[in-house]
Short mmCIF file of C-alpha atoms in Angstrom, two decimals:
data_model
loop_
_atom_site.label_atom_id
_atom_site.label_comp_id
_atom_site.label_asym_id
_atom_site.label_seq_id
_atom_site.Cartn_x
_atom_site.Cartn_y
_atom_site.Cartn_z
CA UNK G 1 8.91 11.90 -9.05
CA UNK G 2 6.21 10.61 -6.76
CA UNK G 3 4.03 13.18 -4.72
CA UNK G 4 3.64 10.70 -1.97
CA UNK G 5 6.72 10.30 0.12
CA UNK G 6 7.51 7.41 2.55
CA UNK G 7 10.72 6.33 4.35
CA UNK G 8 12.22 3.31 2.54
CA UNK G 9 12.99 1.01 5.35
CA UNK G 10 11.77 0.07 8.87
CA UNK G 11 13.15 -2.58 11.20
CA UNK G 12 11.06 -3.64 14.18
CA UNK G 13 11.22 -6.28 16.81
CA UNK G 14 8.53 -8.95 17.01
CA UNK G 15 5.78 -7.84 19.35
CA UNK G 16 6.58 -4.20 19.25
CA UNK G 17 4.57 -1.68 17.47
CA UNK G 18 5.48 -0.42 14.03
CA UNK G 19 4.81 3.04 12.84
CA UNK G 20 4.89 3.79 9.06
CA UNK G 21 4.79 7.45 7.96
CA UNK G 22 3.73 9.09 4.86
CA UNK G 23 3.31 12.66 3.60
CA UNK G 24 1.28 13.54 0.56
CA UNK G 25 1.00 16.91 -1.30
CA UNK G 26 -2.60 17.47 -2.40
CA UNK G 27 -5.01 18.74 0.18
CA UNK G 28 -7.92 17.95 -2.07
CA UNK G 29 -7.42 14.18 -1.72
CA UNK G 30 -10.65 12.58 -0.81
CA UNK G 31 -9.27 9.14 0.51
CA UNK G 32 -5.98 7.94 1.80
CA UNK G 33 -5.03 4.25 1.50
CA UNK G 34 -2.60 1.80 3.12
CA UNK G 35 -1.66 -1.27 0.91
CA UNK G 36 0.53 -4.34 1.83
CA UNK G 37 2.52 -6.23 -0.82
CA UNK G 38 4.30 -9.50 0.04
CA UNK G 39 7.12 -10.79 -2.27
CA UNK G 40 5.84 -11.78 -5.76
CA UNK G 41 2.20 -10.82 -4.97
CA UNK G 42 -0.24 -7.85 -5.77
CA UNK G 43 -1.26 -5.29 -3.36
CA UNK G 44 -3.59 -6.15 -0.49
CA UNK G 45 -5.95 -3.35 0.74
CA UNK G 46 -5.39 -3.07 4.52
CA UNK G 47 -7.30 0.05 5.40
CA UNK G 48 -8.33 3.52 4.22
CA UNK G 49 -9.46 6.71 5.74
CA UNK G 50 -11.63 9.60 4.42
CA UNK G 51 -10.09 12.93 4.44
CA UNK G 52 -12.61 14.49 7.07
CA UNK G 53 -11.34 11.79 9.64
CA UNK G 54 -8.58 12.14 12.03
CA UNK G 55 -8.38 8.42 13.18
CA UNK G 56 -9.45 5.08 12.25
CA UNK G 57 -8.79 1.81 14.05
CA UNK G 58 -9.31 -1.69 12.76
CA UNK G 59 -8.04 -4.47 14.94
CA UNK G 60 -4.26 -4.14 15.21
CA UNK G 61 -4.20 -1.24 12.75
CA UNK G 62 -4.50 2.45 13.61
CA UNK G 63 -4.48 5.14 10.90
CA UNK G 64 -3.81 8.65 11.94
CA UNK G 65 -4.25 11.69 9.61
CA UNK G 66 -3.04 15.16 10.08
CA UNK G 67 -4.55 17.03 7.32
CA UNK G 68 -2.96 20.28 8.13
CA UNK G 69 0.54 18.76 7.74
CA UNK G 70 -0.53 16.30 5.01
CA UNK G 71 0.80 13.54 7.16
CA UNK G 72 -0.64 9.97 7.43
CA UNK G 73 0.63 7.23 9.56
CA UNK G 74 -0.07 3.61 10.01
CA UNK G 75 0.58 1.85 13.32
CA UNK G 76 0.65 -1.86 13.70
CA UNK G 77 0.26 -3.05 17.11
CA UNK G 78 2.04 -6.39 18.43
CA UNK G 79 4.04 -6.88 15.09
CA UNK G 80 4.29 -10.28 13.91
CA UNK G 81 6.65 -12.18 11.40
CA UNK G 82 3.72 -12.15 9.02
CA UNK G 83 3.75 -8.24 8.99
CA UNK G 84 7.03 -8.39 7.17
CA UNK G 85 6.19 -6.73 3.67
CA UNK G 86 6.20 -3.63 1.71
CA UNK G 87 3.57 -1.06 2.84
CA UNK G 88 2.27 1.63 0.24
CA UNK G 89 0.67 4.75 1.22
CA UNK G 90 -1.65 6.20 -1.56
CA UNK G 91 -3.86 9.13 -2.03
CA UNK G 92 -6.88 9.46 -4.32
CA UNK G 93 -7.56 12.62 -6.16
CA UNK G 94 -9.58 13.07 -9.32
CA UNK G 95 -10.58 9.26 -8.85
CA UNK G 96 -6.90 8.42 -9.45
CA UNK G 97 -4.64 6.72 -7.00
CA UNK G 98 -0.96 7.94 -6.51
CA UNK G 99 1.26 5.79 -4.53
CA UNK G 100 4.46 6.31 -2.58
CA UNK G 101 7.48 4.11 -3.20
CA UNK G 102 6.67 1.90 -0.45
CA UNK G 103 8.24 1.15 3.11
CA UNK G 104 9.87 -2.23 3.53
CA UNK G 105 9.08 -3.46 7.10
CA UNK G 106 11.37 -6.20 8.48
CA UNK G 107 10.34 -7.98 11.58
CA UNK G 108 13.22 -9.44 13.71
CA UNK G 109 12.96 -12.08 16.49
CA UNK H 1 -13.56 -13.34 -0.81
CA UNK H 2 -13.86 -12.72 -4.55
CA UNK H 3 -10.53 -11.76 -6.03
CA UNK H 4 -9.16 -10.17 -9.18
CA UNK H 5 -7.83 -12.96 -11.46
CA UNK H 6 -4.85 -12.27 -13.72
CA UNK H 7 -2.89 -14.55 -16.09
CA UNK H 8 -0.15 -15.59 -16.80
CA UNK H 9 1.67 -15.19 -13.38
CA UNK H 10 5.09 -14.90 -15.21
CA UNK H 11 6.05 -14.22 -18.80
CA UNK H 12 9.53 -14.49 -20.31
CA UNK H 13 9.90 -13.28 -23.80
CA UNK H 14 12.48 -11.75 -26.05
CA UNK H 15 12.38 -8.16 -27.12
CA UNK H 16 10.52 -7.40 -30.26
CA UNK H 17 8.00 -10.10 -29.34
CA UNK H 18 4.46 -9.47 -28.62
CA UNK H 19 2.98 -10.05 -25.20
CA UNK H 20 -0.51 -10.06 -23.88
CA UNK H 21 -1.99 -10.13 -20.16
CA UNK H 22 -5.51 -10.89 -19.06
CA UNK H 23 -7.47 -9.62 -16.25
CA UNK H 24 -10.85 -10.80 -14.93
CA UNK H 25 -12.14 -8.18 -12.20
CA UNK H 26 -14.34 -8.88 -9.22
CA UNK H 27 -17.95 -9.50 -10.31
CA UNK H 28 -19.97 -6.39 -10.43
CA UNK H 29 -16.88 -3.95 -10.52
CA UNK H 30 -17.41 -1.42 -13.16
CA UNK H 31 -13.97 0.15 -13.01
CA UNK H 32 -10.88 -1.66 -14.08
CA UNK H 33 -7.27 -0.29 -13.98
CA UNK H 34 -4.05 -1.61 -15.45
CA UNK H 35 -0.78 -0.45 -13.45
CA UNK H 36 2.88 -1.06 -14.16
CA UNK H 37 5.20 -1.43 -11.17
CA UNK H 38 8.86 -1.27 -11.60
CA UNK H 39 10.93 -2.93 -8.96
CA UNK H 40 11.50 -0.69 -6.04
CA UNK H 41 8.54 1.73 -6.88
CA UNK H 42 4.97 2.04 -6.36
CA UNK H 43 2.48 1.20 -9.08
CA UNK H 44 1.81 3.64 -11.89
CA UNK H 45 -1.60 3.83 -13.79
CA UNK H 46 -1.55 2.92 -17.41
CA UNK H 47 -5.18 2.80 -18.30
CA UNK H 48 -8.50 3.03 -16.53
CA UNK H 49 -11.78 1.74 -17.85
CA UNK H 50 -15.30 2.63 -16.79
CA UNK H 51 -17.31 -0.43 -18.06
CA UNK H 52 -16.20 -0.81 -21.67
CA UNK H 53 -14.95 2.76 -22.07
CA UNK H 54 -11.44 4.22 -21.58
CA UNK H 55 -11.50 7.05 -19.18
CA UNK H 56 -7.88 7.58 -18.69
CA UNK H 57 -4.95 6.29 -20.95
CA UNK H 58 -2.76 9.37 -20.52
CA UNK H 59 0.22 7.43 -19.37
CA UNK H 60 -0.27 4.42 -21.71
CA UNK H 61 2.54 4.48 -24.44
CA UNK H 62 0.17 4.08 -27.25
CA UNK H 63 2.93 3.30 -29.93
CA UNK H 64 3.34 -0.18 -28.43
CA UNK H 65 0.72 -0.71 -25.73
CA UNK H 66 -3.00 -1.34 -26.26
CA UNK H 67 -5.88 -2.28 -23.88
CA UNK H 68 -9.31 -3.26 -24.41
CA UNK H 69 -12.38 -4.35 -22.25
CA UNK H 70 -14.81 -5.17 -25.09
CA UNK H 71 -17.76 -6.35 -22.99
CA UNK H 72 -17.16 -4.47 -19.99
CA UNK H 73 -16.01 -7.33 -17.94
CA UNK H 74 -12.57 -8.98 -18.53
CA UNK H 75 -9.63 -6.94 -19.96
CA UNK H 76 -6.42 -7.65 -22.01
CA UNK H 77 -3.43 -5.50 -22.12
CA UNK H 78 -0.95 -6.03 -24.99
CA UNK H 79 2.55 -4.94 -25.74
CA UNK H 80 3.96 -5.04 -29.37
CA UNK H 81 6.92 -4.95 -29.79
CA UNK H 82 8.25 -5.52 -26.31
CA UNK H 83 11.31 -3.62 -25.09
CA UNK H 84 13.83 -4.29 -22.57
CA UNK H 85 12.52 -1.43 -20.54
CA UNK H 86 9.13 -3.04 -20.44
CA UNK H 87 10.17 -5.57 -17.81
CA UNK H 88 8.13 -4.97 -14.68
CA UNK H 89 5.14 -6.21 -12.79
CA UNK H 90 1.73 -5.48 -14.41
CA UNK H 91 -1.03 -5.21 -11.87
CA UNK H 92 -4.91 -5.25 -12.67
CA UNK H 93 -7.21 -3.69 -10.14
CA UNK H 94 -10.91 -3.17 -9.94
CA UNK H 95 -13.45 -1.13 -7.94
CA UNK H 96 -17.26 -0.79 -7.86
CA UNK H 97 -16.90 2.74 -9.11
CA UNK H 98 -14.13 5.24 -9.65
CA UNK H 99 -14.23 6.57 -6.20
CA UNK H 100 -14.36 3.24 -4.46
CA UNK H 101 -11.35 1.24 -3.00
CA UNK H 102 -9.31 -0.55 -5.51
CA UNK H 103 -8.66 -4.30 -5.17
CA UNK H 104 -5.61 -5.79 -6.83
CA UNK H 105 -4.70 -9.04 -8.48
CA UNK H 106 -1.45 -10.88 -7.95
CA UNK H 107 0.02 -9.48 -11.12
CA UNK H 108 2.00 -10.55 -14.24
CA UNK H 109 5.71 -10.58 -13.73
CA UNK H 110 7.18 -9.58 -17.11
CA UNK H 111 10.88 -10.28 -18.16
CA UNK H 112 12.22 -9.18 -21.47
CA UNK H 113 15.49 -10.80 -22.63
#
């Protein structure tokens, strides 16, 4: 099974904020990543955070890291229909990426 | 923005046949990865190259899968013979070095009949 865990589905109304949560198991992970995958496409790197940071903001995206609880979250402000996709959390340890199973985000009008 | 190029986008073949996938990483990226993504799951690493050398192929089913990156640039992943369970998306990624963010191509969707 995967060491990185995510909830499978999230439904959000257009214009609201989305929060996608992730837990990981290895406290020695150096970087934590968020990727976006649209149907039939590869993974698009959205953002990443170094393990000694608590928060990173990039336009509509905010990443929060709670290293004590090994919890990572991605907040998308003002969610749009184009944000509908699968979002993957990944941790890097020993120069290898381990992915969660992905959270399918559906944006409804 | 430079991208990781993969071909073909789709491949349909019968079991027992041979299949090959090609990947051209972002220019200057020394590290190249092949992943397999089964529907409903996250990608799983098959093989990692640093330049032309394999640094990790622990999850590669070596009885039927092979990968090469002869000149340290583009790479080929081969399956022979293909089995029904090999149906999946095969993704290639590259990074400047092993500890840098990985950038993915659009993948090859393989269907085995």
